[in-house]
Short mmCIF file of C-alpha atoms and ligand atoms in Angstrom, two decimals:
data_model
loop_
_atom_site.label_atom_id
_atom_site.label_comp_id
_atom_site.label_asym_id
_atom_site.label_seq_id
_atom_site.Cartn_x
_atom_site.Cartn_y
_atom_site.Cartn_z
CA MET A 1 -120.52 12.56 -33.93
CA SER A 2 -118.21 12.29 -36.94
CA GLU A 3 -114.42 12.56 -36.76
CA PRO A 4 -112.73 15.87 -37.60
CA LEU A 5 -111.52 16.20 -41.18
CA LEU A 6 -108.64 18.34 -40.00
CA LYS A 7 -107.16 18.39 -36.53
CA VAL A 8 -104.69 21.13 -35.67
CA ASP A 9 -102.88 20.73 -32.38
CA ASP A 10 -100.63 23.25 -30.67
CA LEU A 11 -99.25 24.82 -33.84
CA ARG A 12 -96.27 27.16 -33.36
CA VAL A 13 -94.74 29.38 -36.01
CA GLU A 14 -91.83 31.76 -35.44
CA PHE A 15 -90.21 34.36 -37.67
CA ASP A 16 -86.69 35.76 -37.71
CA THR A 17 -87.03 39.53 -37.82
CA ARG A 18 -84.73 42.47 -37.20
CA HIS A 19 -86.07 42.43 -33.64
CA GLY A 20 -84.99 38.80 -33.25
CA ARG A 21 -87.15 35.67 -33.16
CA VAL A 22 -90.85 36.44 -32.76
CA THR A 23 -93.75 34.07 -32.24
CA ALA A 24 -96.51 34.48 -34.83
CA LEU A 25 -98.54 31.41 -33.82
CA ASP A 26 -98.39 30.50 -30.16
CA GLY A 27 -100.05 27.12 -29.70
CA VAL A 28 -103.03 27.24 -32.07
CA SER A 29 -105.40 24.24 -31.87
CA PHE A 30 -108.73 23.62 -33.58
CA ASP A 31 -110.74 20.97 -35.40
CA LEU A 32 -112.50 21.31 -38.73
CA MET A 33 -115.49 19.00 -39.09
CA PRO A 34 -116.73 17.63 -42.45
CA ALA A 35 -118.99 20.04 -44.37
CA GLU A 36 -118.95 22.74 -41.69
CA THR A 37 -117.89 26.38 -42.00
CA LEU A 38 -115.33 27.40 -39.41
CA GLY A 39 -114.76 31.13 -39.20
CA ILE A 40 -111.33 32.39 -38.13
CA VAL A 41 -111.71 36.01 -37.12
CA GLY A 42 -109.44 38.72 -35.75
CA GLU A 43 -107.79 42.01 -36.56
CA SER A 44 -104.95 42.51 -39.00
CA GLY A 45 -101.74 40.76 -37.93
CA CYS A 46 -103.29 38.31 -35.46
CA GLY A 47 -102.10 35.23 -37.39
CA LYS A 48 -105.06 34.21 -39.57
CA SER A 49 -103.13 33.92 -42.84
CA ILE A 50 -100.14 32.29 -41.14
CA THR A 51 -102.54 29.66 -39.76
CA ALA A 52 -103.88 29.00 -43.28
CA LEU A 53 -100.41 28.99 -44.85
CA SER A 54 -99.10 26.48 -42.32
CA LEU A 55 -101.95 24.11 -43.21
CA MET A 56 -100.88 24.42 -46.85
CA GLY A 57 -97.17 23.98 -46.03
CA LEU A 58 -96.55 27.46 -47.41
CA ILE A 59 -94.79 29.26 -44.56
CA PRO A 60 -91.89 31.10 -46.22
CA SER A 61 -88.65 29.74 -44.78
CA PRO A 62 -86.53 31.70 -44.09
CA PRO A 63 -87.67 33.78 -42.28
CA GLY A 64 -90.45 31.49 -41.00
CA HIS A 65 -90.09 28.33 -38.91
CA VAL A 66 -92.79 25.89 -37.91
CA THR A 67 -91.41 25.03 -34.48
CA GLY A 68 -94.15 22.85 -33.10
CA GLY A 69 -97.54 21.28 -33.45
CA ARG A 70 -99.26 18.57 -35.33
CA ILE A 71 -101.75 18.65 -38.20
CA GLU A 72 -103.88 15.61 -38.97
CA PHE A 73 -105.92 15.14 -42.11
CA GLU A 74 -108.55 12.41 -41.71
CA GLY A 75 -106.66 11.09 -38.70
CA ASN A 76 -103.25 10.95 -40.42
CA ASP A 77 -100.31 13.09 -39.33
CA ILE A 78 -99.37 15.25 -42.32
CA ALA A 79 -95.70 15.42 -41.27
CA ALA A 80 -95.48 11.62 -41.46
CA MET A 81 -96.85 11.47 -45.02
CA THR A 82 -94.59 11.12 -48.05
CA LYS A 83 -93.77 14.39 -49.83
CA ARG A 84 -95.81 13.13 -52.78
CA ARG A 85 -98.89 12.52 -50.62
CA GLN A 86 -98.40 15.92 -48.97
CA ARG A 87 -98.36 17.62 -52.37
CA GLN A 88 -101.40 15.69 -53.48
CA MET A 89 -103.26 16.62 -50.31
CA ARG A 90 -102.43 20.31 -50.57
CA GLY A 91 -104.13 21.38 -53.76
CA HIS A 92 -106.30 18.31 -54.19
CA ASP A 93 -107.86 17.59 -50.80
CA ILE A 94 -107.25 21.06 -49.39
CA ALA A 95 -107.60 24.07 -51.69
CA MET A 96 -107.07 27.70 -50.83
CA ILE A 97 -108.38 30.94 -52.23
CA PHE A 98 -106.46 34.09 -51.48
CA GLN A 99 -107.44 37.60 -50.49
CA GLU A 100 -106.17 39.34 -53.64
CA PRO A 101 -106.87 37.22 -56.72
CA MET A 102 -104.68 39.44 -58.94
CA THR A 103 -101.55 38.24 -57.12
CA SER A 104 -102.43 34.56 -57.56
CA LEU A 105 -103.58 34.72 -61.19
CA ASN A 106 -100.97 34.84 -63.93
CA PRO A 107 -101.49 38.04 -65.97
CA VAL A 108 -100.19 36.56 -69.25
CA PHE A 109 -102.52 33.53 -69.51
CA THR A 110 -106.25 33.46 -70.14
CA ILE A 111 -108.36 32.40 -67.20
CA GLY A 112 -109.62 29.36 -69.14
CA ASP A 113 -106.02 28.17 -69.61
CA GLN A 114 -105.22 28.76 -65.95
CA ILE A 115 -108.20 26.75 -64.72
CA ALA A 116 -107.36 24.00 -67.24
CA GLU A 117 -103.75 23.97 -65.96
CA ALA A 118 -105.01 23.52 -62.40
CA ILE A 119 -107.14 20.57 -63.57
CA LEU A 120 -104.24 18.98 -65.51
CA LEU A 121 -101.97 19.27 -62.49
CA HIS A 122 -104.08 16.97 -60.36
CA GLN A 123 -106.24 14.97 -62.73
CA ASP A 124 -105.53 12.53 -65.50
CA VAL A 125 -107.54 14.10 -68.34
CA SER A 126 -106.73 15.35 -71.85
CA ARG A 127 -106.08 19.03 -72.53
CA GLY A 128 -109.34 19.30 -74.48
CA GLU A 129 -111.27 17.71 -71.65
CA ALA A 130 -109.61 20.06 -69.14
CA ARG A 131 -110.63 23.04 -71.29
CA ASN A 132 -114.26 21.88 -71.40
CA ARG A 133 -114.21 21.31 -67.66
CA SER A 134 -112.87 24.83 -67.10
CA ILE A 135 -115.87 26.28 -68.95
CA GLU A 136 -118.22 24.09 -66.91
CA LEU A 137 -116.54 25.33 -63.74
CA LEU A 138 -116.89 28.95 -64.82
CA LYS A 139 -120.61 28.28 -65.26
CA THR A 140 -120.76 26.64 -61.82
CA VAL A 141 -119.33 29.77 -60.20
CA GLY A 142 -121.84 31.95 -62.03
CA MET A 143 -119.53 33.57 -64.57
CA PRO A 144 -121.69 35.29 -67.21
CA GLU A 145 -120.86 34.25 -70.80
CA ALA A 146 -118.50 31.53 -69.59
CA GLU A 147 -117.24 30.44 -73.05
CA ARG A 148 -116.24 33.94 -74.02
CA ARG A 149 -114.86 34.83 -70.58
CA ALA A 150 -112.63 31.73 -70.59
CA ARG A 151 -110.60 33.53 -73.28
CA ALA A 152 -110.21 36.68 -71.17
CA PHE A 153 -107.08 37.70 -69.31
CA PRO A 154 -107.30 38.42 -65.57
CA HIS A 155 -107.05 42.21 -65.98
CA GLU A 156 -110.12 42.18 -68.25
CA LEU A 157 -112.33 40.97 -65.38
CA SER A 158 -113.86 42.76 -62.40
CA GLY A 159 -112.68 41.96 -58.87
CA GLY A 160 -115.78 39.86 -58.21
CA MET A 161 -115.28 37.89 -61.43
CA ARG A 162 -111.61 37.28 -60.60
CA GLN A 163 -112.66 35.93 -57.21
CA ARG A 164 -115.11 33.62 -59.00
CA VAL A 165 -112.21 32.39 -61.13
CA MET A 166 -110.19 31.69 -57.98
CA ILE A 167 -113.11 29.72 -56.56
CA ALA A 168 -113.47 27.80 -59.84
CA MET A 169 -109.77 26.86 -59.68
CA ALA A 170 -110.04 25.90 -56.03
CA ILE A 171 -113.03 23.59 -56.56
CA SER A 172 -111.68 22.14 -59.83
CA CYS A 173 -110.33 19.07 -58.03
CA ARG A 174 -113.30 18.67 -55.70
CA PRO A 175 -111.40 19.46 -52.49
CA ARG A 176 -112.64 18.23 -49.11
CA ILE A 177 -111.53 21.49 -47.51
CA LEU A 178 -111.68 25.00 -48.92
CA ILE A 179 -109.64 27.64 -47.13
CA ALA A 180 -110.84 31.10 -48.05
CA ASP A 181 -108.53 33.86 -46.79
CA GLU A 182 -110.51 37.11 -46.79
CA PRO A 183 -112.17 36.13 -50.08
CA THR A 184 -114.33 39.24 -50.19
CA THR A 185 -112.24 41.95 -48.54
CA ALA A 186 -111.41 43.64 -51.84
CA LEU A 187 -115.04 43.52 -53.01
CA ASP A 188 -118.02 45.74 -52.36
CA VAL A 189 -120.88 44.50 -50.19
CA THR A 190 -123.25 43.35 -52.92
CA VAL A 191 -120.51 41.33 -54.63
CA GLN A 192 -119.49 39.98 -51.21
CA ALA A 193 -123.04 38.73 -50.71
CA GLN A 194 -122.95 36.99 -54.13
CA ILE A 195 -119.60 35.31 -53.40
CA PHE A 196 -120.87 34.09 -50.02
CA GLU A 197 -123.97 32.70 -51.66
CA LEU A 198 -121.77 30.94 -54.20
CA MET A 199 -119.63 29.44 -51.42
CA ARG A 200 -122.72 28.23 -49.57
CA GLY A 201 -124.06 26.65 -52.77
CA ILE A 202 -120.76 24.87 -53.40
CA GLN A 203 -120.71 23.63 -49.84
CA GLU A 204 -124.21 22.23 -50.20
CA GLU A 205 -123.47 20.61 -53.53
CA PHE A 206 -120.04 19.14 -52.80
CA GLY A 207 -120.13 18.84 -48.99
CA VAL A 208 -116.85 20.72 -48.69
CA ALA A 209 -115.68 22.01 -45.29
CA ILE A 210 -114.89 25.72 -45.41
CA MET A 211 -112.39 27.62 -43.31
CA LEU A 212 -113.40 31.25 -43.72
CA ILE A 213 -110.78 33.76 -42.66
CA THR A 214 -112.02 37.28 -42.08
CA HIS A 215 -111.59 40.39 -39.93
CA ASP A 216 -115.31 40.96 -40.15
CA MET A 217 -117.80 39.62 -37.60
CA GLY A 218 -120.59 40.46 -40.06
CA ALA A 219 -119.19 37.83 -42.44
CA ILE A 220 -118.98 35.38 -39.53
CA ALA A 221 -122.61 36.03 -38.62
CA GLU A 222 -123.60 35.32 -42.19
CA MET A 223 -121.46 32.28 -42.95
CA ALA A 224 -119.94 30.45 -40.00
CA ASP A 225 -121.21 27.43 -38.06
CA ARG A 226 -118.34 27.70 -35.60
CA VAL A 227 -115.88 30.46 -34.82
CA ALA A 228 -112.32 30.73 -33.56
CA VAL A 229 -111.39 34.27 -32.51
CA MET A 230 -107.66 34.99 -32.81
CA TYR A 231 -105.56 37.62 -31.10
CA ALA A 232 -101.78 38.01 -31.35
CA GLY A 233 -101.14 34.47 -32.54
CA ARG A 234 -103.51 32.65 -30.16
CA ILE A 235 -107.13 31.54 -30.22
CA ILE A 236 -108.79 33.45 -27.41
CA GLU A 237 -112.39 32.29 -27.85
CA GLU A 238 -113.99 29.42 -29.70
CA GLY A 239 -117.46 27.93 -30.04
CA ASP A 240 -120.67 27.78 -32.06
CA ALA A 241 -121.18 30.94 -34.08
CA ASP A 242 -124.69 31.59 -32.73
CA GLU A 243 -123.53 31.13 -29.15
CA ILE A 244 -120.52 33.42 -29.58
CA LEU A 245 -122.50 36.12 -31.34
CA ASP A 246 -125.25 36.01 -28.67
CA ASN A 247 -123.02 35.54 -25.70
CA PRO A 248 -119.42 36.60 -26.37
CA LEU A 249 -117.23 36.04 -23.30
CA HIS A 250 -113.90 37.64 -24.23
CA PRO A 251 -113.78 41.46 -24.11
CA TYR A 252 -112.00 41.36 -27.50
CA THR A 253 -114.79 39.31 -29.08
CA ARG A 254 -117.33 41.73 -27.60
CA GLY A 255 -115.42 44.57 -29.23
CA LEU A 256 -115.37 42.81 -32.61
CA ILE A 257 -119.11 42.21 -32.41
CA GLY A 258 -119.60 45.88 -31.57
CA CYS A 259 -118.02 46.55 -34.97
CA ILE A 260 -120.54 44.61 -37.05
CA PRO A 261 -122.17 47.80 -38.40
CA LEU A 262 -118.79 48.49 -40.05
CA LEU A 263 -119.74 45.90 -42.69
CA GLY A 264 -120.38 48.52 -45.34
CA LYS A 265 -117.57 50.89 -44.30
CA GLU A 266 -114.72 51.57 -46.63
CA ALA A 267 -111.20 50.28 -46.08
CA ARG A 268 -108.53 52.72 -44.96
CA ASP A 269 -106.42 54.48 -47.60
CA ASP A 270 -103.72 51.81 -47.45
CA GLY A 271 -106.32 49.09 -48.06
CA ARG A 272 -106.35 47.79 -44.49
CA PRO A 273 -109.77 47.10 -42.96
CA PRO A 274 -111.49 49.97 -41.14
CA LYS A 275 -110.23 50.66 -37.62
CA LEU A 276 -112.27 49.02 -34.87
CA ALA A 277 -114.45 51.68 -33.34
CA GLU A 278 -115.16 49.74 -30.16
CA ILE A 279 -111.66 48.66 -29.15
CA PRO A 280 -109.11 51.37 -28.40
CA GLY A 281 -105.50 50.74 -29.41
CA VAL A 282 -103.98 48.26 -31.83
CA VAL A 283 -102.60 44.72 -31.79
CA PRO A 284 -99.11 44.93 -30.21
CA PRO A 285 -96.17 44.09 -32.49
CA LEU A 286 -94.98 40.51 -32.01
CA HIS A 287 -91.58 41.48 -30.57
CA LEU A 288 -93.31 43.39 -27.77
CA LEU A 289 -95.51 40.51 -26.61
CA GLY A 290 -94.75 39.86 -22.95
CA GLN A 291 -95.55 37.08 -20.55
CA GLY A 292 -99.08 38.27 -19.78
CA CYS A 293 -102.28 38.42 -21.80
CA SER A 294 -101.58 40.14 -25.14
CA PHE A 295 -104.91 41.98 -24.95
CA ALA A 296 -104.23 43.41 -21.45
CA ASP A 297 -103.27 46.91 -22.64
CA ARG A 298 -106.57 47.33 -24.50
CA CYS A 299 -108.83 45.47 -22.11
CA PRO A 300 -111.58 47.13 -20.05
CA LEU A 301 -111.49 44.24 -17.55
CA VAL A 302 -107.71 44.15 -17.02
CA HIS A 303 -106.27 43.38 -13.58
CA ASP A 304 -102.81 42.48 -12.15
CA ARG A 305 -102.82 38.84 -13.06
CA CYS A 306 -103.41 39.66 -16.74
CA HIS A 307 -99.99 41.34 -16.95
CA ARG A 308 -98.23 38.39 -15.29
CA GLU A 309 -99.77 35.28 -16.78
CA LYS A 310 -101.17 34.26 -20.15
CA PRO A 311 -104.74 32.97 -19.77
CA LEU A 312 -105.31 29.46 -21.15
CA LEU A 313 -108.22 28.53 -23.39
CA THR A 314 -110.66 26.66 -21.15
CA GLY A 315 -114.20 25.31 -21.49
CA SER A 316 -115.86 22.40 -23.27
CA THR A 317 -118.00 23.67 -26.14
CA HIS A 318 -117.66 27.44 -25.66
CA CYS A 319 -114.02 28.09 -24.76
CA VAL A 320 -112.41 31.34 -23.68
CA ALA A 321 -108.94 32.50 -22.64
CA CYS A 322 -109.54 35.40 -20.23
CA HIS A 323 -108.71 35.62 -16.51
CA ALA A 324 -111.57 38.01 -15.76
CA THR A 325 -114.19 35.86 -17.48
CA GLN A 326 -112.81 32.64 -16.01
CA MET A 327 -112.85 34.12 -12.49
CA GLU A 328 -116.44 35.24 -12.94
CA ALA A 329 -117.45 31.73 -14.07
CA ALA A 330 -115.62 30.01 -11.17
N1 ATP B 401 -92.52 36.89 -43.63
C1 ATP B 401 -92.76 37.36 -42.40
N2 ATP B 401 -91.74 37.84 -41.64
C2 ATP B 401 -91.94 38.31 -40.39
N3 ATP B 401 -93.16 38.35 -39.80
C3 ATP B 401 -94.20 37.91 -40.50
C4 ATP B 401 -94.08 37.39 -41.84
N4 ATP B 401 -95.30 37.02 -42.29
C5 ATP B 401 -96.15 37.31 -41.28
N5 ATP B 401 -95.51 37.83 -40.21
C6 ATP B 401 -96.11 38.26 -38.94
O1 ATP B 401 -96.96 37.27 -38.46
C7 ATP B 401 -98.09 37.86 -37.86
C8 ATP B 401 -99.35 37.24 -38.40
O2 ATP B 401 -99.49 37.59 -39.75
P1 ATP B 401 -100.75 37.16 -40.62
O3 ATP B 401 -100.39 37.45 -42.03
O4 ATP B 401 -101.14 35.78 -40.28
O5 ATP B 401 -101.87 38.17 -40.12
P2 ATP B 401 -103.41 38.19 -40.51
O6 ATP B 401 -104.18 37.88 -39.28
O7 ATP B 401 -103.63 37.34 -41.70
O8 ATP B 401 -103.62 39.73 -40.86
P3 ATP B 401 -104.43 40.43 -42.08
O9 ATP B 401 -105.83 40.57 -41.60
O10 ATP B 401 -103.76 41.75 -42.21
O11 ATP B 401 -104.28 39.58 -43.30
C9 ATP B 401 -98.01 39.36 -38.11
O12 ATP B 401 -97.58 39.99 -36.94
C10 ATP B 401 -96.98 39.48 -39.19
O13 ATP B 401 -96.25 40.66 -39.05
MG1 MG B 402 -104.07 37.74 -43.70
#
């Protein structure tokens, strides 16, 4: 078996808040293999974006602090690399596309110029060459009338087109890893299907490994080879996507899978994803996380031990962090 492209080990991120120091990532570990799609799934606030941002070295500080853990890219510890190599890696080897393209695109430049800028930042080509490449890239991501659209400003495009622009920018330097943070949340289902198809095509063509962040198990079912399910800053279940979808072990994962029909449902008024029908309650705020399992208050299988002790992630290929499930298996 090949070596992981990215190895994340025991990552910890804390934030200073008005409630004091809170732990947003509490020992997150996972591997990303070459050319695979790893889905990171969980409800709002469980730490998906913070995981992605820490890989990119983008945790805002203050108030954020990376207080532990190790990230290896192709076997090399990122923290031990020179700043120059780190910068080159983030943006060149690892590219990220964000949930809301409007916030990452500059409203006063045409999209052609912005893609060309991204190319010039990391590659030694002339401005003219970069401009031609940006049109090629727009064609690659299926932008209709690419030459004309290259001269458009972000607000002149639809949400789906803007997301295509983001993908074009992200793949402009042929990254080894593409992190996609809720790339389709703001889009309707048909456009979502097109963007997923585009991502699959790019993966096939360039062999890029994709980390797909989503709150939606439907997207996982469609895209992911492997899945890490997050809850309150920890991974609580991990394994092959087919195995987890067929045989979820954690009550939280079962609840998320029960929500798959929500795929076509509209977001709430404030833009957050629809409420999970199958799991009562909400993710507890970070400052209220106690010593026990963070899911205990919502869990149908809860017992005494769950309130006292955090369950550890155990297993070899299909891992789960749940006292009830682990007891059953023992
Ligand atoms: N700048 C910050 N200051 C304090 N807490 C923060 C900050 N950024 C994130 N957090 C906290 O870290 C936790 C994880 O946030 P994160 O953005 O990773 O959630 P998420 O899983 O991406 O959610 P969503 O699905 O809504 O995007 C949340 O509880 C959030 O409140
Ligand atoms: Mg997020």
